[in-house]
mmCIF file of C-alpha atoms and ligand atoms in Angstrom:
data_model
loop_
_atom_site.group_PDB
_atom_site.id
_atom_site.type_symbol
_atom_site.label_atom_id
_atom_site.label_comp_id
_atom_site.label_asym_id
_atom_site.label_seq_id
_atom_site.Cartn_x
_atom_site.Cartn_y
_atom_site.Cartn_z
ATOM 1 C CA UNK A 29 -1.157 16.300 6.542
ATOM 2 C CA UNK A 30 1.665 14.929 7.572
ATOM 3 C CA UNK A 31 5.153 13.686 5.616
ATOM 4 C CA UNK A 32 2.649 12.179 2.919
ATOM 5 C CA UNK A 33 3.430 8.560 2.065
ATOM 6 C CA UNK A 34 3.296 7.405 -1.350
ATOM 7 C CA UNK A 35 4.175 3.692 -2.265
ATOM 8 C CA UNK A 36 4.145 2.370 -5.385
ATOM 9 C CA UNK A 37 2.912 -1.357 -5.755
ATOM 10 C CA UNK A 38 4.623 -2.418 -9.398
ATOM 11 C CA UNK A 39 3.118 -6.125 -8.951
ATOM 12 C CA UNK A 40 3.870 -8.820 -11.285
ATOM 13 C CA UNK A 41 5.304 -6.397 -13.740
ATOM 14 C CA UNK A 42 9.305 -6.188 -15.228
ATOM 15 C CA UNK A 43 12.522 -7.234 -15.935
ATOM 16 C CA UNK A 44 15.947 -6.503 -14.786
ATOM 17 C CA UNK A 45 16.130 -3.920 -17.298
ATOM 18 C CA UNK A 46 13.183 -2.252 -16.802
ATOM 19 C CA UNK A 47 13.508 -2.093 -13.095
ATOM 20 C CA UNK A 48 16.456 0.056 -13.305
ATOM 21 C CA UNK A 49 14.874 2.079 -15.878
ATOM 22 C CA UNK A 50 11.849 2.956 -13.781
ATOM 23 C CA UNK A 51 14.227 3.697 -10.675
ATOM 24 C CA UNK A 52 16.568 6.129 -12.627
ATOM 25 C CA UNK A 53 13.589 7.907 -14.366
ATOM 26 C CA UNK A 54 11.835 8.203 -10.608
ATOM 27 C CA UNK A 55 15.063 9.477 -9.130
ATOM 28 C CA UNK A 56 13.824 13.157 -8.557
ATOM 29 C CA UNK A 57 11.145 11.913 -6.263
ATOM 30 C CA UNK A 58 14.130 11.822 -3.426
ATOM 31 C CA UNK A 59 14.502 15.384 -3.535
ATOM 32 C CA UNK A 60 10.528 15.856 -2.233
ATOM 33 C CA UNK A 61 9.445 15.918 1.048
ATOM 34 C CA UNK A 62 7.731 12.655 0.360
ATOM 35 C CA UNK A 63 8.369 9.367 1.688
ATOM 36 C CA UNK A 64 8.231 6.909 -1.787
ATOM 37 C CA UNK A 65 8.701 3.670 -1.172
ATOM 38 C CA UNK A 66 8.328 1.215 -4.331
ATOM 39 C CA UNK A 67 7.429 -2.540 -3.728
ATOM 40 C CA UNK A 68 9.120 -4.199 -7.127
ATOM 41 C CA UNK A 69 8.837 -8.492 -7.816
ATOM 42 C CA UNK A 70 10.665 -10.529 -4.960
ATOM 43 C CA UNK A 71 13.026 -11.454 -7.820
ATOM 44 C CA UNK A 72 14.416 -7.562 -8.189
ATOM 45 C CA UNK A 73 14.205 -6.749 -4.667
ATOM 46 C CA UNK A 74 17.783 -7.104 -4.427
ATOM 47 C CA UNK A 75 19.148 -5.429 -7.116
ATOM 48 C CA UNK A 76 16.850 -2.210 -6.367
ATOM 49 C CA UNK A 77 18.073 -2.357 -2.803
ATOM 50 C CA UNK A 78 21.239 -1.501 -4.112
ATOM 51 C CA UNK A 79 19.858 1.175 -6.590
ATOM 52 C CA UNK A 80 18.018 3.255 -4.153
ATOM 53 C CA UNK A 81 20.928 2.732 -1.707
ATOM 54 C CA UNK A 82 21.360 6.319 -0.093
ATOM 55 C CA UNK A 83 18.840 7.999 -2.250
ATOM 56 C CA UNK A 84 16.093 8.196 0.423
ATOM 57 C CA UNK A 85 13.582 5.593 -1.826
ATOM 58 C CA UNK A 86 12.507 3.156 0.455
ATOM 59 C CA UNK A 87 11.877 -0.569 -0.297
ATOM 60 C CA UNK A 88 9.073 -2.333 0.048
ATOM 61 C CA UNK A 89 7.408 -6.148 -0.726
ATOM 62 C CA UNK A 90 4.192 -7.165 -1.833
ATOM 63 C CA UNK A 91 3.477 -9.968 0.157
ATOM 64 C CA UNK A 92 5.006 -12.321 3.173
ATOM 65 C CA UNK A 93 4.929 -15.926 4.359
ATOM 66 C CA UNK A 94 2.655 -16.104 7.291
ATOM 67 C CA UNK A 95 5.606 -18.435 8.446
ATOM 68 C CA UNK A 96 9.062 -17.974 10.186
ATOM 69 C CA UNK A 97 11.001 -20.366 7.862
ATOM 70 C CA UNK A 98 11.417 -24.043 6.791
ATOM 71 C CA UNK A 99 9.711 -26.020 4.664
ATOM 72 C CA UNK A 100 7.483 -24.005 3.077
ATOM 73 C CA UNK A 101 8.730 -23.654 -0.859
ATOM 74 C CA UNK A 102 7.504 -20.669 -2.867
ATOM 75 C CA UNK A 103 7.581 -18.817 0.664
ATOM 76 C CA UNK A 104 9.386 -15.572 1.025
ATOM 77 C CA UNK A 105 9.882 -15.110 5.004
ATOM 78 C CA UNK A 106 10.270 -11.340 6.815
ATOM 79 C CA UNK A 107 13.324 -11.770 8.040
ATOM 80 C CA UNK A 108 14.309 -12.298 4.173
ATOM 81 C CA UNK A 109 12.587 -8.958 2.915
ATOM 82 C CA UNK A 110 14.526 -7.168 6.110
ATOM 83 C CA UNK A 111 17.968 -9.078 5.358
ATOM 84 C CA UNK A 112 17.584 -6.982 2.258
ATOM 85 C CA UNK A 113 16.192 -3.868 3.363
ATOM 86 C CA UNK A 114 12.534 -3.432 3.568
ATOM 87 C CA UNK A 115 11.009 -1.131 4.633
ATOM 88 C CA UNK A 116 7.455 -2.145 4.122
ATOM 89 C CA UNK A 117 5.385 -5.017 3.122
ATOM 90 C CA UNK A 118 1.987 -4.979 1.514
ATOM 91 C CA UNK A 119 -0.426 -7.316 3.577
ATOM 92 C CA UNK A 120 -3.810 -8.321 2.601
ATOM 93 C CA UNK A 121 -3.769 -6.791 -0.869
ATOM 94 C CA UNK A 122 -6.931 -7.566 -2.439
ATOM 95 C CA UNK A 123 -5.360 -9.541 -5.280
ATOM 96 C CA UNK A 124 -3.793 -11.833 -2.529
ATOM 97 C CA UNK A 125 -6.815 -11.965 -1.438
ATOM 98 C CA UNK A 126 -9.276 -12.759 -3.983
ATOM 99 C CA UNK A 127 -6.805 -14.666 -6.736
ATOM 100 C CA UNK A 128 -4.951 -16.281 -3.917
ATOM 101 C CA UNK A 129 -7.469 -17.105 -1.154
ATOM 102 C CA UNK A 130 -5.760 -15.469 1.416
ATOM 103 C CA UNK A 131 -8.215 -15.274 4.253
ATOM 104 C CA UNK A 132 -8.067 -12.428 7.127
ATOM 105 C CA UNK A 133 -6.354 -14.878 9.326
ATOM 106 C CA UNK A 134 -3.498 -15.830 7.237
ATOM 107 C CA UNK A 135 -3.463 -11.896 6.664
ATOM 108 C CA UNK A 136 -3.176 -11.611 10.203
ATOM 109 C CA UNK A 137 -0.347 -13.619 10.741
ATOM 110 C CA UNK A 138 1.357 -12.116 8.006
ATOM 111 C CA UNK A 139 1.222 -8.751 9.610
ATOM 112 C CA UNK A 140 2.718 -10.058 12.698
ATOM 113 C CA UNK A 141 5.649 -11.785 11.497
ATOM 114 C CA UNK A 142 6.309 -8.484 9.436
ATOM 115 C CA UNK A 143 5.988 -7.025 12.493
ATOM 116 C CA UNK A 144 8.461 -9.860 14.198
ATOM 117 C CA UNK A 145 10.934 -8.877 11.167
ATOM 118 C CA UNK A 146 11.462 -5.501 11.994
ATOM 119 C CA UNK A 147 9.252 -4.346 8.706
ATOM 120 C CA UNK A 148 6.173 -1.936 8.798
ATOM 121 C CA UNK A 149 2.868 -3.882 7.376
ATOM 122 C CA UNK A 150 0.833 -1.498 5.210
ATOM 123 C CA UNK A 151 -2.673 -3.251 5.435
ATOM 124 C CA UNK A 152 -5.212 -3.415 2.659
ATOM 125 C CA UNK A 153 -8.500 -3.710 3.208
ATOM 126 C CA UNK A 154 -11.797 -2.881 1.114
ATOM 127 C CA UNK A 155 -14.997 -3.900 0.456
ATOM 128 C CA UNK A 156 -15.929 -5.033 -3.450
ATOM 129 C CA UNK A 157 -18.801 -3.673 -5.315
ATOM 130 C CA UNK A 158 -21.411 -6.169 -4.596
ATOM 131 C CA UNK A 159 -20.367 -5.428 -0.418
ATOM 132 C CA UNK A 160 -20.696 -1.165 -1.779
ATOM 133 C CA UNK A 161 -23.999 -2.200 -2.962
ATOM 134 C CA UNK A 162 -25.735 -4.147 -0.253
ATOM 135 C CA UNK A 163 -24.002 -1.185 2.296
ATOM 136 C CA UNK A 164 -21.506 -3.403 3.771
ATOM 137 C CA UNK A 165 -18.734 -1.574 3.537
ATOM 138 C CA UNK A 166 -17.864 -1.099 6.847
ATOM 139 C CA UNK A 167 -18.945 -4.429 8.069
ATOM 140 C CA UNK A 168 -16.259 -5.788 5.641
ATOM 141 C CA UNK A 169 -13.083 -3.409 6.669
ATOM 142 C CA UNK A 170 -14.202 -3.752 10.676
ATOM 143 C CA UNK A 171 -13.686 -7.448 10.315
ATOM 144 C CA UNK A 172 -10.337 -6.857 7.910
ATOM 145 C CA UNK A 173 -9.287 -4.944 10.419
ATOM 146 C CA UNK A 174 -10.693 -6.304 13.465
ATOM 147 C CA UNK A 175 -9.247 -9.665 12.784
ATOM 148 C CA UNK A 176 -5.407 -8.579 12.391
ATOM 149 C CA UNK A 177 -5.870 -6.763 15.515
ATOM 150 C CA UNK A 178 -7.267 -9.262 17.676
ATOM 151 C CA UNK A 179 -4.333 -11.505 16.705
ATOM 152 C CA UNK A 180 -1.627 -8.980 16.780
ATOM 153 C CA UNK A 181 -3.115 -5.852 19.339
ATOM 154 C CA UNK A 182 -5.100 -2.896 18.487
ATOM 155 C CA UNK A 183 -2.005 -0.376 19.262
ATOM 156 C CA UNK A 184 -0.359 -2.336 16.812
ATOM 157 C CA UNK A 185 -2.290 -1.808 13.841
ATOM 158 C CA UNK A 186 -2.855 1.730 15.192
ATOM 159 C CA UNK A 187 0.669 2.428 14.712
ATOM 160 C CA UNK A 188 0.816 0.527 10.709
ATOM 161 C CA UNK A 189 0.261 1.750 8.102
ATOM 162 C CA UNK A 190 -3.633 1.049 6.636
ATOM 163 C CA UNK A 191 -4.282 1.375 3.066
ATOM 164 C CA UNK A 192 -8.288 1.883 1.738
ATOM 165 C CA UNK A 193 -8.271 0.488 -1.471
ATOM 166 C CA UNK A 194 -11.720 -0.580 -2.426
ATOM 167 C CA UNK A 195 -11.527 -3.562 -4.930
ATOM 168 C CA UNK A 196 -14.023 -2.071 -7.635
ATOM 169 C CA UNK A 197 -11.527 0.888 -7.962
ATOM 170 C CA UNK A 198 -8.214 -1.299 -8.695
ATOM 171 C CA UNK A 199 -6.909 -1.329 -11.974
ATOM 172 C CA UNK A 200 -10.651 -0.183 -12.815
ATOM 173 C CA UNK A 201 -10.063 3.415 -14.015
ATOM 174 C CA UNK A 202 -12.958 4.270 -11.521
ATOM 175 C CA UNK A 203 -11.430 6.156 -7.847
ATOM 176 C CA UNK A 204 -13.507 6.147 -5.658
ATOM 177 C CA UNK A 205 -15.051 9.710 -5.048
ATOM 178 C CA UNK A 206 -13.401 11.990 -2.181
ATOM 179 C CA UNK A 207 -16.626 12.018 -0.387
ATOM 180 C CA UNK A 208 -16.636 8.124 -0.142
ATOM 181 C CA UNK A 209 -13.190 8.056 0.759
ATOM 182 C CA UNK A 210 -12.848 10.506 3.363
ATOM 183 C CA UNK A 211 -15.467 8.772 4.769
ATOM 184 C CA UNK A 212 -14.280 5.508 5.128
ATOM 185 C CA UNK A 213 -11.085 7.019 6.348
ATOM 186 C CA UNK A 214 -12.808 8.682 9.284
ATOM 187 C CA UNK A 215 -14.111 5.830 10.237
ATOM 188 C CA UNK A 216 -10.874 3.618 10.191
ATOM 189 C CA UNK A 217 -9.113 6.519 12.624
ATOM 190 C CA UNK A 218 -11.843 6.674 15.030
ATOM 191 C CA UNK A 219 -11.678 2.939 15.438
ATOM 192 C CA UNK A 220 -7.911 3.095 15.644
ATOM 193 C CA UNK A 221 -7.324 6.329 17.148
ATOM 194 C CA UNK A 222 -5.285 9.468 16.278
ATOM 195 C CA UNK A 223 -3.591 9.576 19.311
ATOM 196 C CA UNK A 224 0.582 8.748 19.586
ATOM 197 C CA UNK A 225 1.961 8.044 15.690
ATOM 198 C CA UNK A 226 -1.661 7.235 14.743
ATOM 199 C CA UNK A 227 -1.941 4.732 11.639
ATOM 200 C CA UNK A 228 -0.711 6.231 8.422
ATOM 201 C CA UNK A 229 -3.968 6.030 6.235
ATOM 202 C CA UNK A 230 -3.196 5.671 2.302
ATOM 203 C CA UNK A 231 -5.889 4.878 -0.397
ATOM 204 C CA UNK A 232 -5.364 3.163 -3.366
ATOM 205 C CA UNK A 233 -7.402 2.294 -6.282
ATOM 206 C CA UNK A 234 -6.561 3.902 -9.930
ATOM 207 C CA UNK A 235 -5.099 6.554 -8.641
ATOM 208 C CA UNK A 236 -3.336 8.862 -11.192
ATOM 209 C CA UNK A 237 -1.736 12.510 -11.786
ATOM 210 C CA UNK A 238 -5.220 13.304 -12.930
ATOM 211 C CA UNK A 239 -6.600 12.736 -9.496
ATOM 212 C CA UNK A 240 -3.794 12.608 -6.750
ATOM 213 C CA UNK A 241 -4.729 16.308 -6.088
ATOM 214 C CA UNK A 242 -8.212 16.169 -4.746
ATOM 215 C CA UNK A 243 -7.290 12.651 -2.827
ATOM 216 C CA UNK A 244 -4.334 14.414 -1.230
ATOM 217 C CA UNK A 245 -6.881 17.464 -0.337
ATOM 218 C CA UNK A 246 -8.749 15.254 1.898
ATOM 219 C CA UNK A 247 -8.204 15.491 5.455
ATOM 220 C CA UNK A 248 -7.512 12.183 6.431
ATOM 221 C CA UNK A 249 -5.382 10.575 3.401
ATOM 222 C CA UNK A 250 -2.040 10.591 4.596
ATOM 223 C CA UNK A 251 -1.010 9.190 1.098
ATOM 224 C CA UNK A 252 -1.528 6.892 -1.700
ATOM 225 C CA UNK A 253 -0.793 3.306 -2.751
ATOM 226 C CA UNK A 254 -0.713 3.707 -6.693
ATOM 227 C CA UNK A 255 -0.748 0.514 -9.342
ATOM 228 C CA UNK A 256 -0.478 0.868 -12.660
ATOM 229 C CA UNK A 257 0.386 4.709 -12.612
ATOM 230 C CA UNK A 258 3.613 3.656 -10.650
ATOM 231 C CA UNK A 259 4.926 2.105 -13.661
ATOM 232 C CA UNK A 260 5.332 5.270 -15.621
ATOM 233 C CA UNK A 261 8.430 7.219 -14.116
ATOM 234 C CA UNK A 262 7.164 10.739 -15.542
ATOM 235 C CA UNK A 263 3.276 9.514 -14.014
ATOM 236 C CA UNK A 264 4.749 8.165 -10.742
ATOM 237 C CA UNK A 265 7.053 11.489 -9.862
ATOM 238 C CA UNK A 266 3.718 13.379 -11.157
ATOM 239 C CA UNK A 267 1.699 11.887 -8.170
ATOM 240 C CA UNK A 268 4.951 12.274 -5.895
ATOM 241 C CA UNK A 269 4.565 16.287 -6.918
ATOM 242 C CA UNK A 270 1.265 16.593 -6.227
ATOM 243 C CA UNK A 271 1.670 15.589 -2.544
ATOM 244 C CA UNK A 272 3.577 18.220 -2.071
ATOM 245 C CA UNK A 273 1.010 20.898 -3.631
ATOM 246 C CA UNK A 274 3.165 21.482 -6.560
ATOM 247 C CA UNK A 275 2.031 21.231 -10.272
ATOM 248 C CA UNK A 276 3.358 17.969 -12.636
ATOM 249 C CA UNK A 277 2.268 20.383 -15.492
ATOM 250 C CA UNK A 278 4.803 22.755 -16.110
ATOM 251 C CA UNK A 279 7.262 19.052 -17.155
HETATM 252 C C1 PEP B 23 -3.086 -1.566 -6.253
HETATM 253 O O1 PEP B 23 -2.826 -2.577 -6.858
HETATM 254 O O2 PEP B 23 -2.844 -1.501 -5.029
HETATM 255 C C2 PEP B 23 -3.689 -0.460 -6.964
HETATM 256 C C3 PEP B 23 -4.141 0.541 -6.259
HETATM 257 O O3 PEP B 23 -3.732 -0.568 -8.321
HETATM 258 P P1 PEP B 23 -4.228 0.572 -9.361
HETATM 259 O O4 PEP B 23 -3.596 1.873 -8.946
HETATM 260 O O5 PEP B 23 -3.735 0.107 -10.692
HETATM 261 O O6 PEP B 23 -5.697 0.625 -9.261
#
């Protein structure tokens, strides 16, 4: 595997306080050779720029205007999340998706102006259960996927960063099994290729210290997008351990 990635997606959670709190108590994580990047509220983005300032943490968003600037209010433009130091942007999350009827398009155009910015668009795509159950799976993520890269290039989304997180996992307490995601993985890199950088290929869905082993195990996860586990320092720098093959028991 290599460097694994592990971002942690804190979504409409916090306060000023609290943001601080969770930085200082993940602080150890910089000493790993993992990358962590953490994707707080646009509202704290600032203030945990400065935190993780030289520690190694990166910064990352949860979402992106599909537009440059302007007129656009309640927008939040790439250029903006670079001016203060992301890294990464989450595109396509399902809960953009489904609560906020972002359509594969508008996703699309979202990855290419983070793209434009100078950021690195970690894609989310997955099927829900009723698409598990009818076998659609991979008609679903081929047309996630197909449809940012017909708008912003194939080598491009080869070279982002693609995270699997099936939507009847999220916040559900249910991963998804190893078998089911190593084989959605394989898929996604023979589409895109493993030549060059090759996509980074993360999953996501309930992932936890109880389970970041086995995920990690698999061949083709490169690393994990983790919800509500990344809101617990001690659970967070657990996962972060476990990357790495060590233990988070013996703390
Ligand atoms: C997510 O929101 O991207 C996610 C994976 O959430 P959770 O870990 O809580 O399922």
């Amino acid at each position: 595997m290599r460097k694994p990635l592990v971002i942690g997606n804190w979504k409409m959670h916090g306060s000023q306080r609290s943001v601080g709190q969770l930085l200082d108590g993940i602080a150890g994580v910089a000493d790993l050779a993992v990358e962590v990047a953490v994707c707080p509220p646009f509202v704290y983005l600032a203030e945990a720029a400065a935190k993780v300032s030289g520690t190694g943490i990166r910064l990352a968003a949860q979402s992106l205007s599909e537009y440059e600037c302007g007129a656009y209010t309640g927008e939040v433009a790439g250029s903006m999340l670079a001016d203060v130091g992301c890294r990464y942007v989450l595109v396509g999350h399902s809960e953009r998706r489904r609560l906020f009827g972002e359509t594969d398009h508008r996703i699309a155009r979202q990855f290419e102006r983070a793209l434009a910015a100078g950021i690195t668009p970690v894609l989310c795509v997955g099927e829900d259960a009723a698409e598990r159950n009818v076998d659609a799976t991979w008609q679903v993520l081929h047309r996630q996927l197909a449809t940012v890269a017909n708008a912003a290039g194939w080598e491009a989304l080869g070279e982002s960063v693609i995270a699997y997180e099936p939507v009847w996992a999220i916040g559900a307490g249910a991963t998804a099994s190893p078998a089911q995601v190593e084989a959605v993985l394989v898929r996604i890199r023979d589409l895109l290729g493993s030549g060059g950088a090759g996509p980074r290929l993360l999953y996501g869905g309930s992932v936890s210290k109880l389970n970041a082993a086995e995920l990690f195990a698999l061949p083709d996860v490169d690393g994990v997008l983790v919800g509500g586990a990344s809101l617990q320092a001690e659970e967070f720098t657990a996962i972060c351990r476990l990357a790495v093959g060590e233990s988070w028991k013996p703390w």
